[in-house]
Amino acid sequence: MSTSKRRGAFTAVALATVLVVAGAPAASATAKPAIEVSGGLTQPVFSYQDAIREHVRVQSPVDSDGDGRKDLVRVDIIRPKETNFGLKVPVIMHESPYYDAPGVGFELDHKTYDANGNLTKFPLFYDNYFVPRGYAFVSVDMIGTRLSDGCPTSGGRSDVLGGKAVIDWLNGRATAFDDKGNPVRATWTTGRTGMIGHSGEGALAIGVAGTGVRGLATIVPLAAPSNWYGLWRANGTLTDTKGGQEWLATMVDEDPDEKCAAVHQRMTAGSDDATGNYNAYWHELDYRTGPVSNARNVRASVFPVVGLQDRNVMADQFSTWWAGLPRDVERKVWVTQYGHLDPFWARRDAWVNTLHKWFDHELMGVPNDIMRQPRADVQLGPDRWTTQADWPAPTRTVTLRPQHDGSLDRTPSTGTGSYLDTLQTEAAVVGDPGTTNPNRLAYLTSPLRNATRLSGTPSVSLRVTLDKPTANLGVMLVDYGQDTRIHGADPMGQGLKLIDGEDCVGESTADDDNCYVRAADNTVTSGFQVVARGFMDAQNHTSLRHSTPLTPGRSYQITWSMLPQDYEFKAGHRLGMVLTGTNDDITDAETGTGTRVTVDLAGTSISLPLVTGTPSGR
């Protein structure tokens, strides 16, 4: 059955069995409790105060800590009391490795429990808002964290299959137990589940979706990695902490280190920090093409959010996964200029309303307008958003070439330039582009006559000669021109600043406050902004799996994709192409290679997917 027919059939069944449009007369005095819909949205007619709170432990198919027993996954549940009297509801599932450390959300929420071990406080707002509207909410401790068994593996097989087991239990295909060891069935749910989460939580949603598990109807991954190699590496270069996989596993696990020491050793060996190469270990953690989770297997609809200035989970984690999804997967996206953020903290009213419509449509079958709206919301600057039919926008490719006089245009050029691969900050190599700097080459266009928007993934091609076997090659596309921009690269606020007041979202109890601090765009006024970045360890230019040292003195053509971006260059600004070495803002490296890189301008170019004209914004 096609996707559209499956959705049509589901909608008809849902409307016939669980939905009552507000204002319609009741069928009878003995009618089963029903979800109410008005204006295309479910209404808060169920008591949050009286909701059922319980917990189970779902048996997973893995033994991640090697103790001879299959890991049990802790699942905390809150659902309308009416589900004990015949109402069946869909599930919103938030699986997280962060419930112990560091906490979840912008305010680092933690769980609290009553004397029976049930939650008195569910972190975040999903339970407060959606349970009164007829959803169950389940909060899942990822394997190896909080009250679940096992060892966390920073995106490994057991992390993914633990979450899949919960979906299977909600659909009657796996076993769960209460505290006394008695089997428990999820008789109160339709089985239709939506997973949501930020960062590593979103990665779990992507990973579980890539197993093709039935019953997972939609996922909402926020600033989420889809390929764990790309979290620490970029084309062979180290872009984050050495030993990052083990560090992350120990950070979220409060058990004694010796419990998972063997697992940590395997992670460190598999990571292969010495070469930075992609290998079988990383392939297992690749949710785009890997053996455990694969984008081709996704059957759930997807609604990702990406911050294009995110230096933690870089934007190609979204773009390559998005492009690899089956064409019939229904989808929506928000593309922002923030860093590593959940949009609840950035654009709260619009986000909650959009998420509400999305879950109602995808999990309840409510016939609202969410799929008739433009697919993509794109942030162009402070308080400036536009909508479009898809992402990226339709573009034409414009190729620019560096000139020997320091300009950048479409004309083929001749000549050479050179620089040293040393450890440099972006500000040091991007600032003062007209001056001589031994650690970079900078080329600028003439001032733009019209506003010009980039949408998609630039690519770069360099013809280089090295005096050593390798170098870290860095390319930056820069917007030169005084402007006020989102400060998305700020590691503290990720593009936001706190402001006075709170917003209360959904209902609350004495133990579970539904109010959250407010935030607004954090801007910076400056003469330039790094728009897109590209990195390459030269010895990986033919393969990420194998290092091939270059022959000093020999010329090589090296071509690769940069990080994606959606950005508007204003009229009068200039585009800059800056060639440099090891980036101190991105890498954990202590030094550059010291290699002299000689660039043949005739074989060097940057290709940009451009849309001309100024979008209207809103």
XYZ file of C-alpha atoms in Angstrom:
618
model
C 0.000 0.000 0.000
C 1.413 3.444 -0.880
C 2.267 5.975 1.814
C -0.647 8.218 0.868
C -3.100 5.292 0.951
C -1.762 4.089 4.307
C -2.178 7.575 5.746
C -5.653 7.911 4.267
C -6.721 4.594 5.760
C -5.254 5.529 9.146
C -7.019 8.885 9.162
C -10.370 7.305 8.418
C -9.952 4.769 11.217
C -8.749 7.401 13.678
C -11.635 9.719 12.978
C -14.109 6.888 13.333
C -12.760 5.515 16.601
C -11.129 8.129 18.795
C -11.888 11.672 17.663
C -14.874 13.806 18.547
C -15.019 17.241 16.935
C -15.721 19.888 19.556
C -19.346 20.936 19.480
C -20.670 17.649 18.067
C -23.335 15.923 20.174
C -22.314 12.917 22.246
C -23.370 9.580 20.746
C -24.774 8.292 24.035
C -24.420 8.585 27.772
C -22.289 5.437 27.814
C -19.939 6.434 24.968
C -16.258 5.710 25.569
C -14.147 8.745 26.514
C -12.887 10.465 23.409
C -10.286 12.927 22.241
C -11.707 16.291 21.190
C -10.603 18.244 18.154
C -11.371 21.850 17.289
C -9.813 23.961 14.568
C -7.624 21.070 13.485
C -6.064 20.665 16.934
C -6.639 18.330 19.866
C -8.015 20.088 22.933
C -6.840 19.856 26.597
C -9.823 17.941 28.000
C -7.993 15.342 30.115
C -6.746 15.980 33.638
C -2.991 16.183 33.996
C -3.317 16.110 37.794
C -5.227 12.791 37.666
C -3.152 11.157 34.941
C -1.820 7.648 35.541
C 1.869 7.495 36.355
C 3.670 4.169 36.165
C 6.917 2.585 35.072
C 8.088 -0.631 33.475
C 11.343 -2.229 32.370
C 11.380 -3.400 28.769
C 13.586 -6.330 27.841
C 15.993 -5.397 25.060
C 17.691 -7.853 22.678
C 21.209 -6.827 23.807
C 23.603 -7.479 26.690
C 25.766 -4.368 26.432
C 27.634 -4.864 29.731
C 28.364 -8.575 29.172
C 26.816 -9.748 32.455
C 24.967 -12.625 30.801
C 21.527 -10.992 31.009
C 19.627 -8.983 28.396
C 19.534 -5.317 29.356
C 16.262 -3.993 30.762
C 15.260 -0.491 29.668
C 13.515 1.763 32.188
C 10.368 3.435 30.810
C 8.461 6.065 32.821
C 4.887 6.579 31.640
C 2.171 9.185 32.102
C -1.205 8.757 30.374
C -4.790 10.009 30.744
C -6.747 8.118 33.417
C -9.373 7.411 30.746
C -6.966 4.926 29.179
C -7.965 2.569 32.015
C -11.534 2.696 30.685
C -11.160 1.978 27.008
C -9.446 5.037 25.532
C -6.425 4.141 23.386
C -3.907 6.881 22.779
C -0.736 7.412 20.753
C 2.633 7.936 22.414
C 5.180 10.719 22.405
C 8.514 9.199 23.403
C 11.555 11.051 24.710
C 14.543 8.738 25.082
C 17.599 10.369 26.600
C 21.094 9.535 27.844
C 21.156 12.812 29.796
C 18.705 12.308 32.679
C 21.577 11.897 35.153
C 24.250 14.096 33.619
C 24.057 16.851 32.676
C 20.223 16.990 32.725
C 17.913 17.750 29.805
C 16.844 20.975 28.148
C 18.126 24.525 28.507
C 17.401 24.389 32.256
C 19.025 20.954 32.745
C 15.921 19.251 34.165
C 16.113 16.004 36.154
C 13.585 13.355 37.103
C 12.076 13.102 40.571
C 10.216 10.070 41.983
C 7.583 9.209 44.582
C 7.717 6.384 47.137
C 6.462 3.910 44.521
C 9.198 4.808 42.058
C 6.874 6.707 39.702
C 7.813 10.095 38.379
C 6.465 13.164 40.117
C 8.396 15.334 37.648
C 8.866 14.545 33.974
C 11.551 16.812 32.491
C 10.591 19.205 29.683
C 7.110 20.288 28.611
C 5.906 17.394 26.461
C 3.929 15.685 29.237
C 2.436 18.939 30.563
C 1.206 19.964 27.137
C 0.282 16.759 25.327
C -1.161 14.462 28.033
C -4.175 16.772 28.561
C -4.747 16.557 24.797
C -5.006 12.786 24.749
C -1.462 11.520 24.388
C 0.624 9.222 26.522
C 4.146 10.410 27.191
C 6.970 7.969 27.853
C 10.358 9.027 29.180
C 13.010 6.406 28.441
C 16.395 6.064 30.143
C 18.813 5.051 27.393
C 20.635 1.777 28.004
C 23.499 2.282 30.472
C 22.032 5.460 31.988
C 19.822 6.378 34.937
C 17.721 3.291 35.872
C 18.349 1.200 32.745
C 20.786 -1.731 32.647
C 23.929 -1.929 30.570
C 26.622 0.367 29.233
C 26.154 3.413 27.003
C 28.017 3.160 23.703
C 27.715 6.716 22.312
C 25.436 5.821 19.443
C 26.310 2.141 19.127
C 24.135 -0.862 18.358
C 22.835 -1.334 21.901
C 21.809 2.332 22.225
C 19.669 2.020 19.095
C 18.176 -1.404 19.773
C 17.248 -0.457 23.325
C 14.998 2.306 21.970
C 13.616 0.016 19.278
C 12.625 -2.487 21.974
C 10.405 0.148 23.612
C 8.608 0.757 20.287
C 8.210 -2.996 19.938
C 6.688 -3.245 23.442
C 4.238 -0.444 22.713
C 3.132 -2.485 19.698
C 2.898 -5.845 21.466
C 6.144 -7.355 20.130
C 8.383 -7.177 23.225
C 8.115 -7.947 26.938
C 8.119 -5.527 29.857
C 8.040 -6.153 33.602
C 6.862 -4.343 36.694
C 8.943 -4.100 39.866
C 7.791 -7.568 40.966
C 8.851 -9.172 37.706
C 5.321 -9.568 36.360
C 4.806 -9.068 32.606
C 3.070 -5.823 31.654
C 1.301 -5.124 28.367
C 0.682 -1.683 26.864
C -3.034 -2.235 26.334
C -3.772 1.493 26.545
C -2.053 2.622 23.344
C -2.743 2.578 19.620
C 0.964 1.808 19.215
C 1.587 4.851 17.030
C 4.640 6.543 18.479
C 6.544 9.749 17.806
C 10.108 10.151 19.082
C 11.534 13.580 19.845
C 14.808 14.758 21.309
C 17.739 17.142 21.165
C 21.337 16.277 20.287
C 22.091 12.680 21.360
C 18.383 12.192 22.075
C 17.596 13.136 18.491
C 20.302 10.750 17.331
C 18.435 7.950 19.095
C 15.284 8.911 17.191
C 17.171 8.873 13.876
C 18.851 5.584 14.780
C 15.606 3.846 15.786
C 13.825 5.145 12.675
C 16.611 3.716 10.533
C 15.820 0.204 11.768
C 12.465 0.452 9.979
C 10.614 -0.532 13.167
C 6.844 -0.635 12.682
C 4.812 1.555 14.972
C 7.258 4.450 14.930
C 5.121 6.907 12.984
C 7.251 10.050 13.149
C 10.482 11.470 14.566
C 11.446 15.030 15.496
C 15.265 15.138 15.834
C 16.620 18.489 17.016
C 20.279 19.349 16.311
C 20.903 15.615 16.050
C 23.845 13.626 14.649
C 23.123 10.983 12.038
C 26.723 9.797 11.712
C 28.923 9.620 14.804
C 32.168 9.720 12.825
C 31.088 13.157 11.632
C 30.602 14.294 15.218
C 34.354 14.088 15.844
C 35.874 14.148 12.344
C 35.566 15.996 9.047
C 37.169 14.262 6.088
C 39.876 12.798 8.309
C 40.567 15.947 10.349
C 39.930 15.898 14.081
C 37.148 18.413 14.743
C 36.549 17.678 18.415
C 37.934 15.935 21.491
C 40.324 13.007 21.200
C 38.760 10.028 22.928
C 35.387 11.689 22.478
C 33.349 8.501 22.270
C 34.598 7.186 25.615
C 34.358 10.639 27.188
C 30.708 10.942 26.190
C 29.860 7.449 27.475
C 31.424 8.129 30.876
C 29.841 11.587 31.100
C 26.275 10.228 30.927
C 26.919 7.117 33.071
C 27.080 7.534 36.859
C 27.940 3.882 37.527
C 31.521 3.086 38.638
C 33.942 3.300 35.709
C 35.065 -0.313 36.100
C 31.582 -1.621 35.227
C 31.969 -0.591 31.582
C 35.771 -0.454 31.324
C 35.921 -3.166 28.646
C 33.275 -1.364 26.589
C 35.217 1.891 26.867
C 38.411 0.191 25.715
C 36.659 -1.166 22.619
C 35.257 2.293 21.862
C 38.650 3.970 22.141
C 40.352 1.353 19.981
C 37.594 1.543 17.382
C 37.702 5.334 17.237
C 41.291 5.253 15.917
C 42.256 8.798 16.870
C 45.765 8.178 15.567
C 44.686 8.231 11.913
C 41.197 9.792 11.938
C 40.108 7.210 9.376
C 36.600 5.849 8.891
C 36.413 2.130 9.699
C 34.024 -0.702 10.636
C 33.516 0.753 14.104
C 32.332 4.072 12.685
C 30.257 2.343 10.009
C 28.140 0.688 12.699
C 27.465 4.167 14.114
C 26.453 5.621 10.742
C 22.652 5.948 10.615
C 22.730 6.960 6.960
C 24.299 3.836 5.454
C 25.155 1.580 8.396
C 24.241 -2.047 9.171
C 22.146 -1.316 12.290
C 20.367 1.844 11.176
C 20.082 3.003 7.584
C 18.278 6.006 6.076
C 16.912 3.781 3.309
C 14.900 1.858 5.915
C 13.134 4.898 7.392
C 9.345 4.602 7.126
C 8.446 7.217 9.775
C 7.790 10.819 8.770
C 10.517 13.249 9.826
C 10.569 16.800 11.176
C 14.203 17.757 11.901
C 15.529 21.093 13.124
C 19.081 22.135 12.261
C 21.263 25.021 13.455
C 23.562 25.996 10.621
C 26.027 27.613 13.048
C 26.164 24.486 15.216
C 29.807 23.622 15.894
C 28.890 20.543 17.924
C 26.602 18.699 15.509
C 27.571 20.270 12.211
C 24.961 20.900 9.561
C 26.002 18.105 7.188
C 24.718 15.676 9.831
C 21.272 16.883 8.776
C 21.764 17.552 5.064
C 23.304 14.228 4.051
C 20.714 12.231 6.041
C 17.863 14.360 4.665
C 19.057 13.774 1.092
C 19.379 10.008 1.688
C 15.829 9.429 2.947
C 13.416 7.550 0.677
C 11.523 9.982 -1.532
C 8.129 8.926 -0.162
C 9.030 9.779 3.447
C 6.832 12.696 4.501
C 8.886 15.516 5.923
C 9.136 19.037 7.251
C 12.153 21.040 8.438
C 13.251 24.154 10.299
C 16.648 25.526 9.189
C 18.066 28.134 11.579
C 21.078 30.373 12.088
C 21.405 29.218 15.702
C 23.954 26.859 17.152
C 23.178 23.677 19.086
C 19.604 24.510 20.119
C 16.118 23.124 20.657
C 13.735 25.657 19.022
C 11.507 25.606 22.125
C 13.996 28.081 23.577
C 14.239 30.212 20.440
C 10.820 30.574 18.785
C 8.549 29.114 21.434
C 5.004 29.981 20.379
C 5.528 29.088 16.740
C 7.372 25.896 17.685
C 4.755 24.583 20.123
C 1.937 25.334 17.679
C 3.743 23.661 14.771
C 4.747 20.642 16.842
C 1.162 20.299 18.096
C -0.192 20.252 14.550
C 2.520 17.820 13.460
C 1.862 15.271 16.208
C -1.918 15.605 15.823
C -1.637 14.904 12.098
C 0.985 12.169 12.264
C -0.123 10.342 15.434
C -3.840 11.109 15.659
C -4.737 11.477 11.991
C -6.247 14.928 12.583
C -6.980 16.556 9.187
C -5.283 19.913 9.805
C -3.243 22.066 7.413
C 0.267 21.043 8.483
C 1.025 19.238 5.227
C -0.422 22.058 3.131
C 1.992 24.541 4.651
C 5.405 25.107 3.026
C 7.762 22.276 3.932
C 10.674 24.419 5.116
C 10.939 27.316 7.574
C 14.286 29.083 7.072
C 15.811 31.723 9.337
C 17.607 34.455 7.408
C 18.653 36.628 10.337
C 17.492 38.148 13.616
C 13.685 37.863 13.665
C 13.692 37.144 9.922
C 12.155 33.916 8.664
C 10.936 32.771 5.294
C 9.044 29.682 4.136
C 9.620 27.667 1.000
C 8.463 24.483 -0.699
C 11.535 22.449 0.252
C 15.124 22.689 1.388
C 17.442 23.631 -0.129
C 15.788 26.272 -2.292
C 16.081 26.008 -6.085
C 19.497 27.357 -7.014
C 21.981 27.784 -9.816
C 25.642 26.936 -9.289
C 28.067 29.821 -9.546
C 31.778 28.999 -9.560
C 34.205 31.622 -8.320
C 37.965 31.532 -8.805
C 40.748 33.264 -6.836
C 42.854 35.781 -8.745
C 46.503 36.657 -8.255
C 45.538 40.205 -7.171
C 43.430 38.910 -4.266
C 40.073 39.254 -6.010
C 37.483 36.514 -6.497
C 35.392 36.213 -9.653
C 34.337 33.809 -12.401
C 37.380 34.350 -14.588
C 39.980 31.551 -14.965
C 43.234 32.621 -13.375
C 46.924 31.872 -13.201
C 49.586 32.161 -10.531
C 50.197 30.630 -7.119
C 49.938 31.470 -3.460
C 51.136 29.718 -0.332
C 50.595 29.566 3.404
C 51.695 27.528 6.420
C 49.385 25.006 8.118
C 49.555 26.310 11.681
C 46.954 26.274 14.444
C 44.944 29.477 13.994
C 41.639 30.891 15.238
C 39.046 31.830 12.662
C 39.192 35.471 13.737
C 42.948 35.535 13.135
C 42.763 34.208 9.575
C 39.498 35.859 8.487
C 40.105 39.347 9.878
C 41.839 42.075 7.817
C 41.627 40.152 4.528
C 43.558 42.815 2.617
C 46.723 42.371 4.661
C 49.421 39.754 4.190
C 49.148 36.820 6.570
C 51.572 33.851 6.336
C 48.902 31.478 7.647
C 46.200 32.066 5.057
C 45.246 33.193 1.579
C 42.230 35.504 1.226
C 40.268 36.406 -1.926
C 37.279 38.760 -2.120
C 34.620 39.585 -4.694
C 33.693 43.109 -5.589
C 30.786 44.565 -3.546
C 27.539 42.819 -4.447
C 25.086 44.878 -6.478
C 22.126 42.822 -5.218
C 21.334 40.730 -2.181
C 22.364 37.145 -2.888
C 21.287 34.049 -1.008
C 23.193 30.800 -0.707
C 21.049 27.700 -0.103
C 22.597 24.237 0.067
C 26.092 22.789 0.049
C 29.067 24.611 -1.471
C 32.001 22.645 -2.822
C 35.645 23.511 -3.193
C 38.414 22.266 -5.441
C 42.064 23.011 -4.680
C 45.155 22.220 -6.700
C 47.860 22.046 -4.065
C 51.488 21.086 -3.615
C 52.773 20.254 -0.134
C 56.295 20.152 1.247
C 55.307 17.392 3.703
C 53.172 14.224 3.334
C 49.967 15.847 4.592
C 48.288 19.041 5.828
C 44.976 20.047 7.305
C 43.269 21.997 4.547
C 40.667 24.544 5.601
C 38.382 26.658 3.443
C 36.023 29.339 4.740
C 33.341 31.227 2.861
C 33.034 34.637 4.537
C 30.529 37.480 4.402
C 32.494 40.757 4.607
C 30.302 43.716 5.495
C 29.136 45.470 8.644
C 25.930 43.888 9.902
C 24.034 42.642 12.939
C 23.782 38.874 12.853
C 22.685 35.940 15.031
C 25.617 35.011 17.288
C 25.103 31.318 16.623
C 28.749 30.416 17.210
C 28.619 31.667 20.814
C 29.319 28.470 22.817
C 27.304 29.640 25.825
C 24.016 30.856 24.352
C 24.205 29.209 20.913
C 22.534 32.306 19.466
C 20.214 33.112 22.382
C 20.218 35.261 25.497
C 17.926 34.992 28.510
C 15.316 37.720 29.000
C 12.886 38.521 31.787
C 9.804 36.424 32.400
C 8.585 32.888 31.882
C 6.155 31.067 29.623
C 3.882 28.380 31.062
C 3.185 25.619 28.568
C 0.476 23.071 29.314
C -0.669 22.105 32.809
C 1.322 21.598 35.986
C 1.281 20.054 39.431
C 2.960 21.105 42.660
C 5.911 18.866 41.729
C 6.030 19.436 37.968
C 6.179 23.099 37.017
C 5.232 23.837 33.411
C 6.932 27.255 33.268
C 10.213 27.980 31.488
C 12.523 30.952 31.171
C 12.292 33.121 28.093
C 15.049 33.751 25.596
C 15.578 36.000 22.593
C 18.023 36.243 19.713
C 21.547 37.096 20.809
C 23.088 39.223 18.104
C 26.558 40.516 17.339
C 27.473 43.470 15.132
C 30.670 42.902 13.204
C 32.417 43.442 9.912
C 32.430 39.804 8.865
C 30.805 36.414 9.446
C 32.141 32.968 8.560
C 29.272 31.495 6.549
C 30.441 28.031 5.535
C 33.432 25.874 6.358
C 35.235 22.961 4.761
C 37.944 20.719 6.214
C 40.135 17.995 4.735
C 43.116 15.963 5.902
C 44.997 15.917 2.621
C 46.067 12.278 3.047
C 42.365 11.287 3.088
C 41.493 13.073 -0.137
C 40.897 9.815 -2.035
C 39.420 7.744 0.809
C 38.220 8.214 4.374
C 39.036 4.566 5.096
C 42.717 4.761 4.196
C 45.397 7.395 4.674
C 47.535 7.969 1.592
C 50.425 10.363 2.298
C 51.083 12.836 -0.487
C 54.410 13.019 -2.282
C 56.056 16.336 -1.350
C 56.562 18.550 -4.387
C 53.858 16.831 -6.448
C 50.654 18.634 -7.452
C 47.280 17.160 -6.398
C 43.694 18.120 -7.247
C 41.570 17.830 -4.082
C 37.812 18.372 -4.251
C 35.225 18.034 -1.501
C 31.915 19.328 -0.148
C 31.845 22.055 2.479
C 29.280 22.303 5.259
C 25.803 23.330 4.069
C 24.362 26.756 4.731
C 21.377 28.978 3.986
C 22.487 32.579 4.197
C 21.721 35.942 2.660
C 24.615 38.196 1.591
C 23.336 41.770 1.550
C 23.884 44.241 -1.242
C 27.216 46.031 -0.834
C 28.811 43.112 1.030
C 31.676 41.072 -0.383
C 32.087 37.299 -0.506
C 35.418 36.003 0.698
C 37.208 32.701 0.124
C 39.848 32.117 2.805
C 42.280 29.192 2.531
C 44.012 28.168 5.723
C 45.221 25.229 7.814
C 44.272 23.798 11.223
C 41.235 25.575 12.718
C 41.614 26.255 16.450
C 37.887 27.071 16.794
C 36.913 23.591 15.626
C 39.669 21.100 16.416
C 41.140 19.666 19.610
C 44.550 19.487 17.935
C 47.415 21.154 19.815
C 49.262 22.272 16.713
C 49.108 22.332 12.933
C 51.234 20.151 10.705
C 53.707 22.918 9.857
C 53.303 22.052 6.180
C 53.693 24.723 3.529
C 50.716 24.567 1.186
C 51.225 26.014 -2.304
C 47.999 26.688 -4.178
C 47.802 26.742 -7.981
C 45.111 29.347 -8.680
C 44.353 27.906 -12.136
C 43.036 24.725 -10.524
C 41.309 26.295 -7.513
C 37.661 27.300 -7.220
C 34.633 27.406 -4.961
C 31.171 26.488 -6.290
C 28.153 28.059 -4.618
C 24.451 27.158 -4.890
C 22.973 30.660 -5.163
C 19.504 32.129 -5.300
C 19.598 35.798 -6.365
C 17.219 38.401 -5.008
C 16.107 39.222 -1.501
C 13.504 36.892 0.051
C 10.539 38.641 1.593
C 11.004 37.093 5.055
C 8.516 37.342 7.890
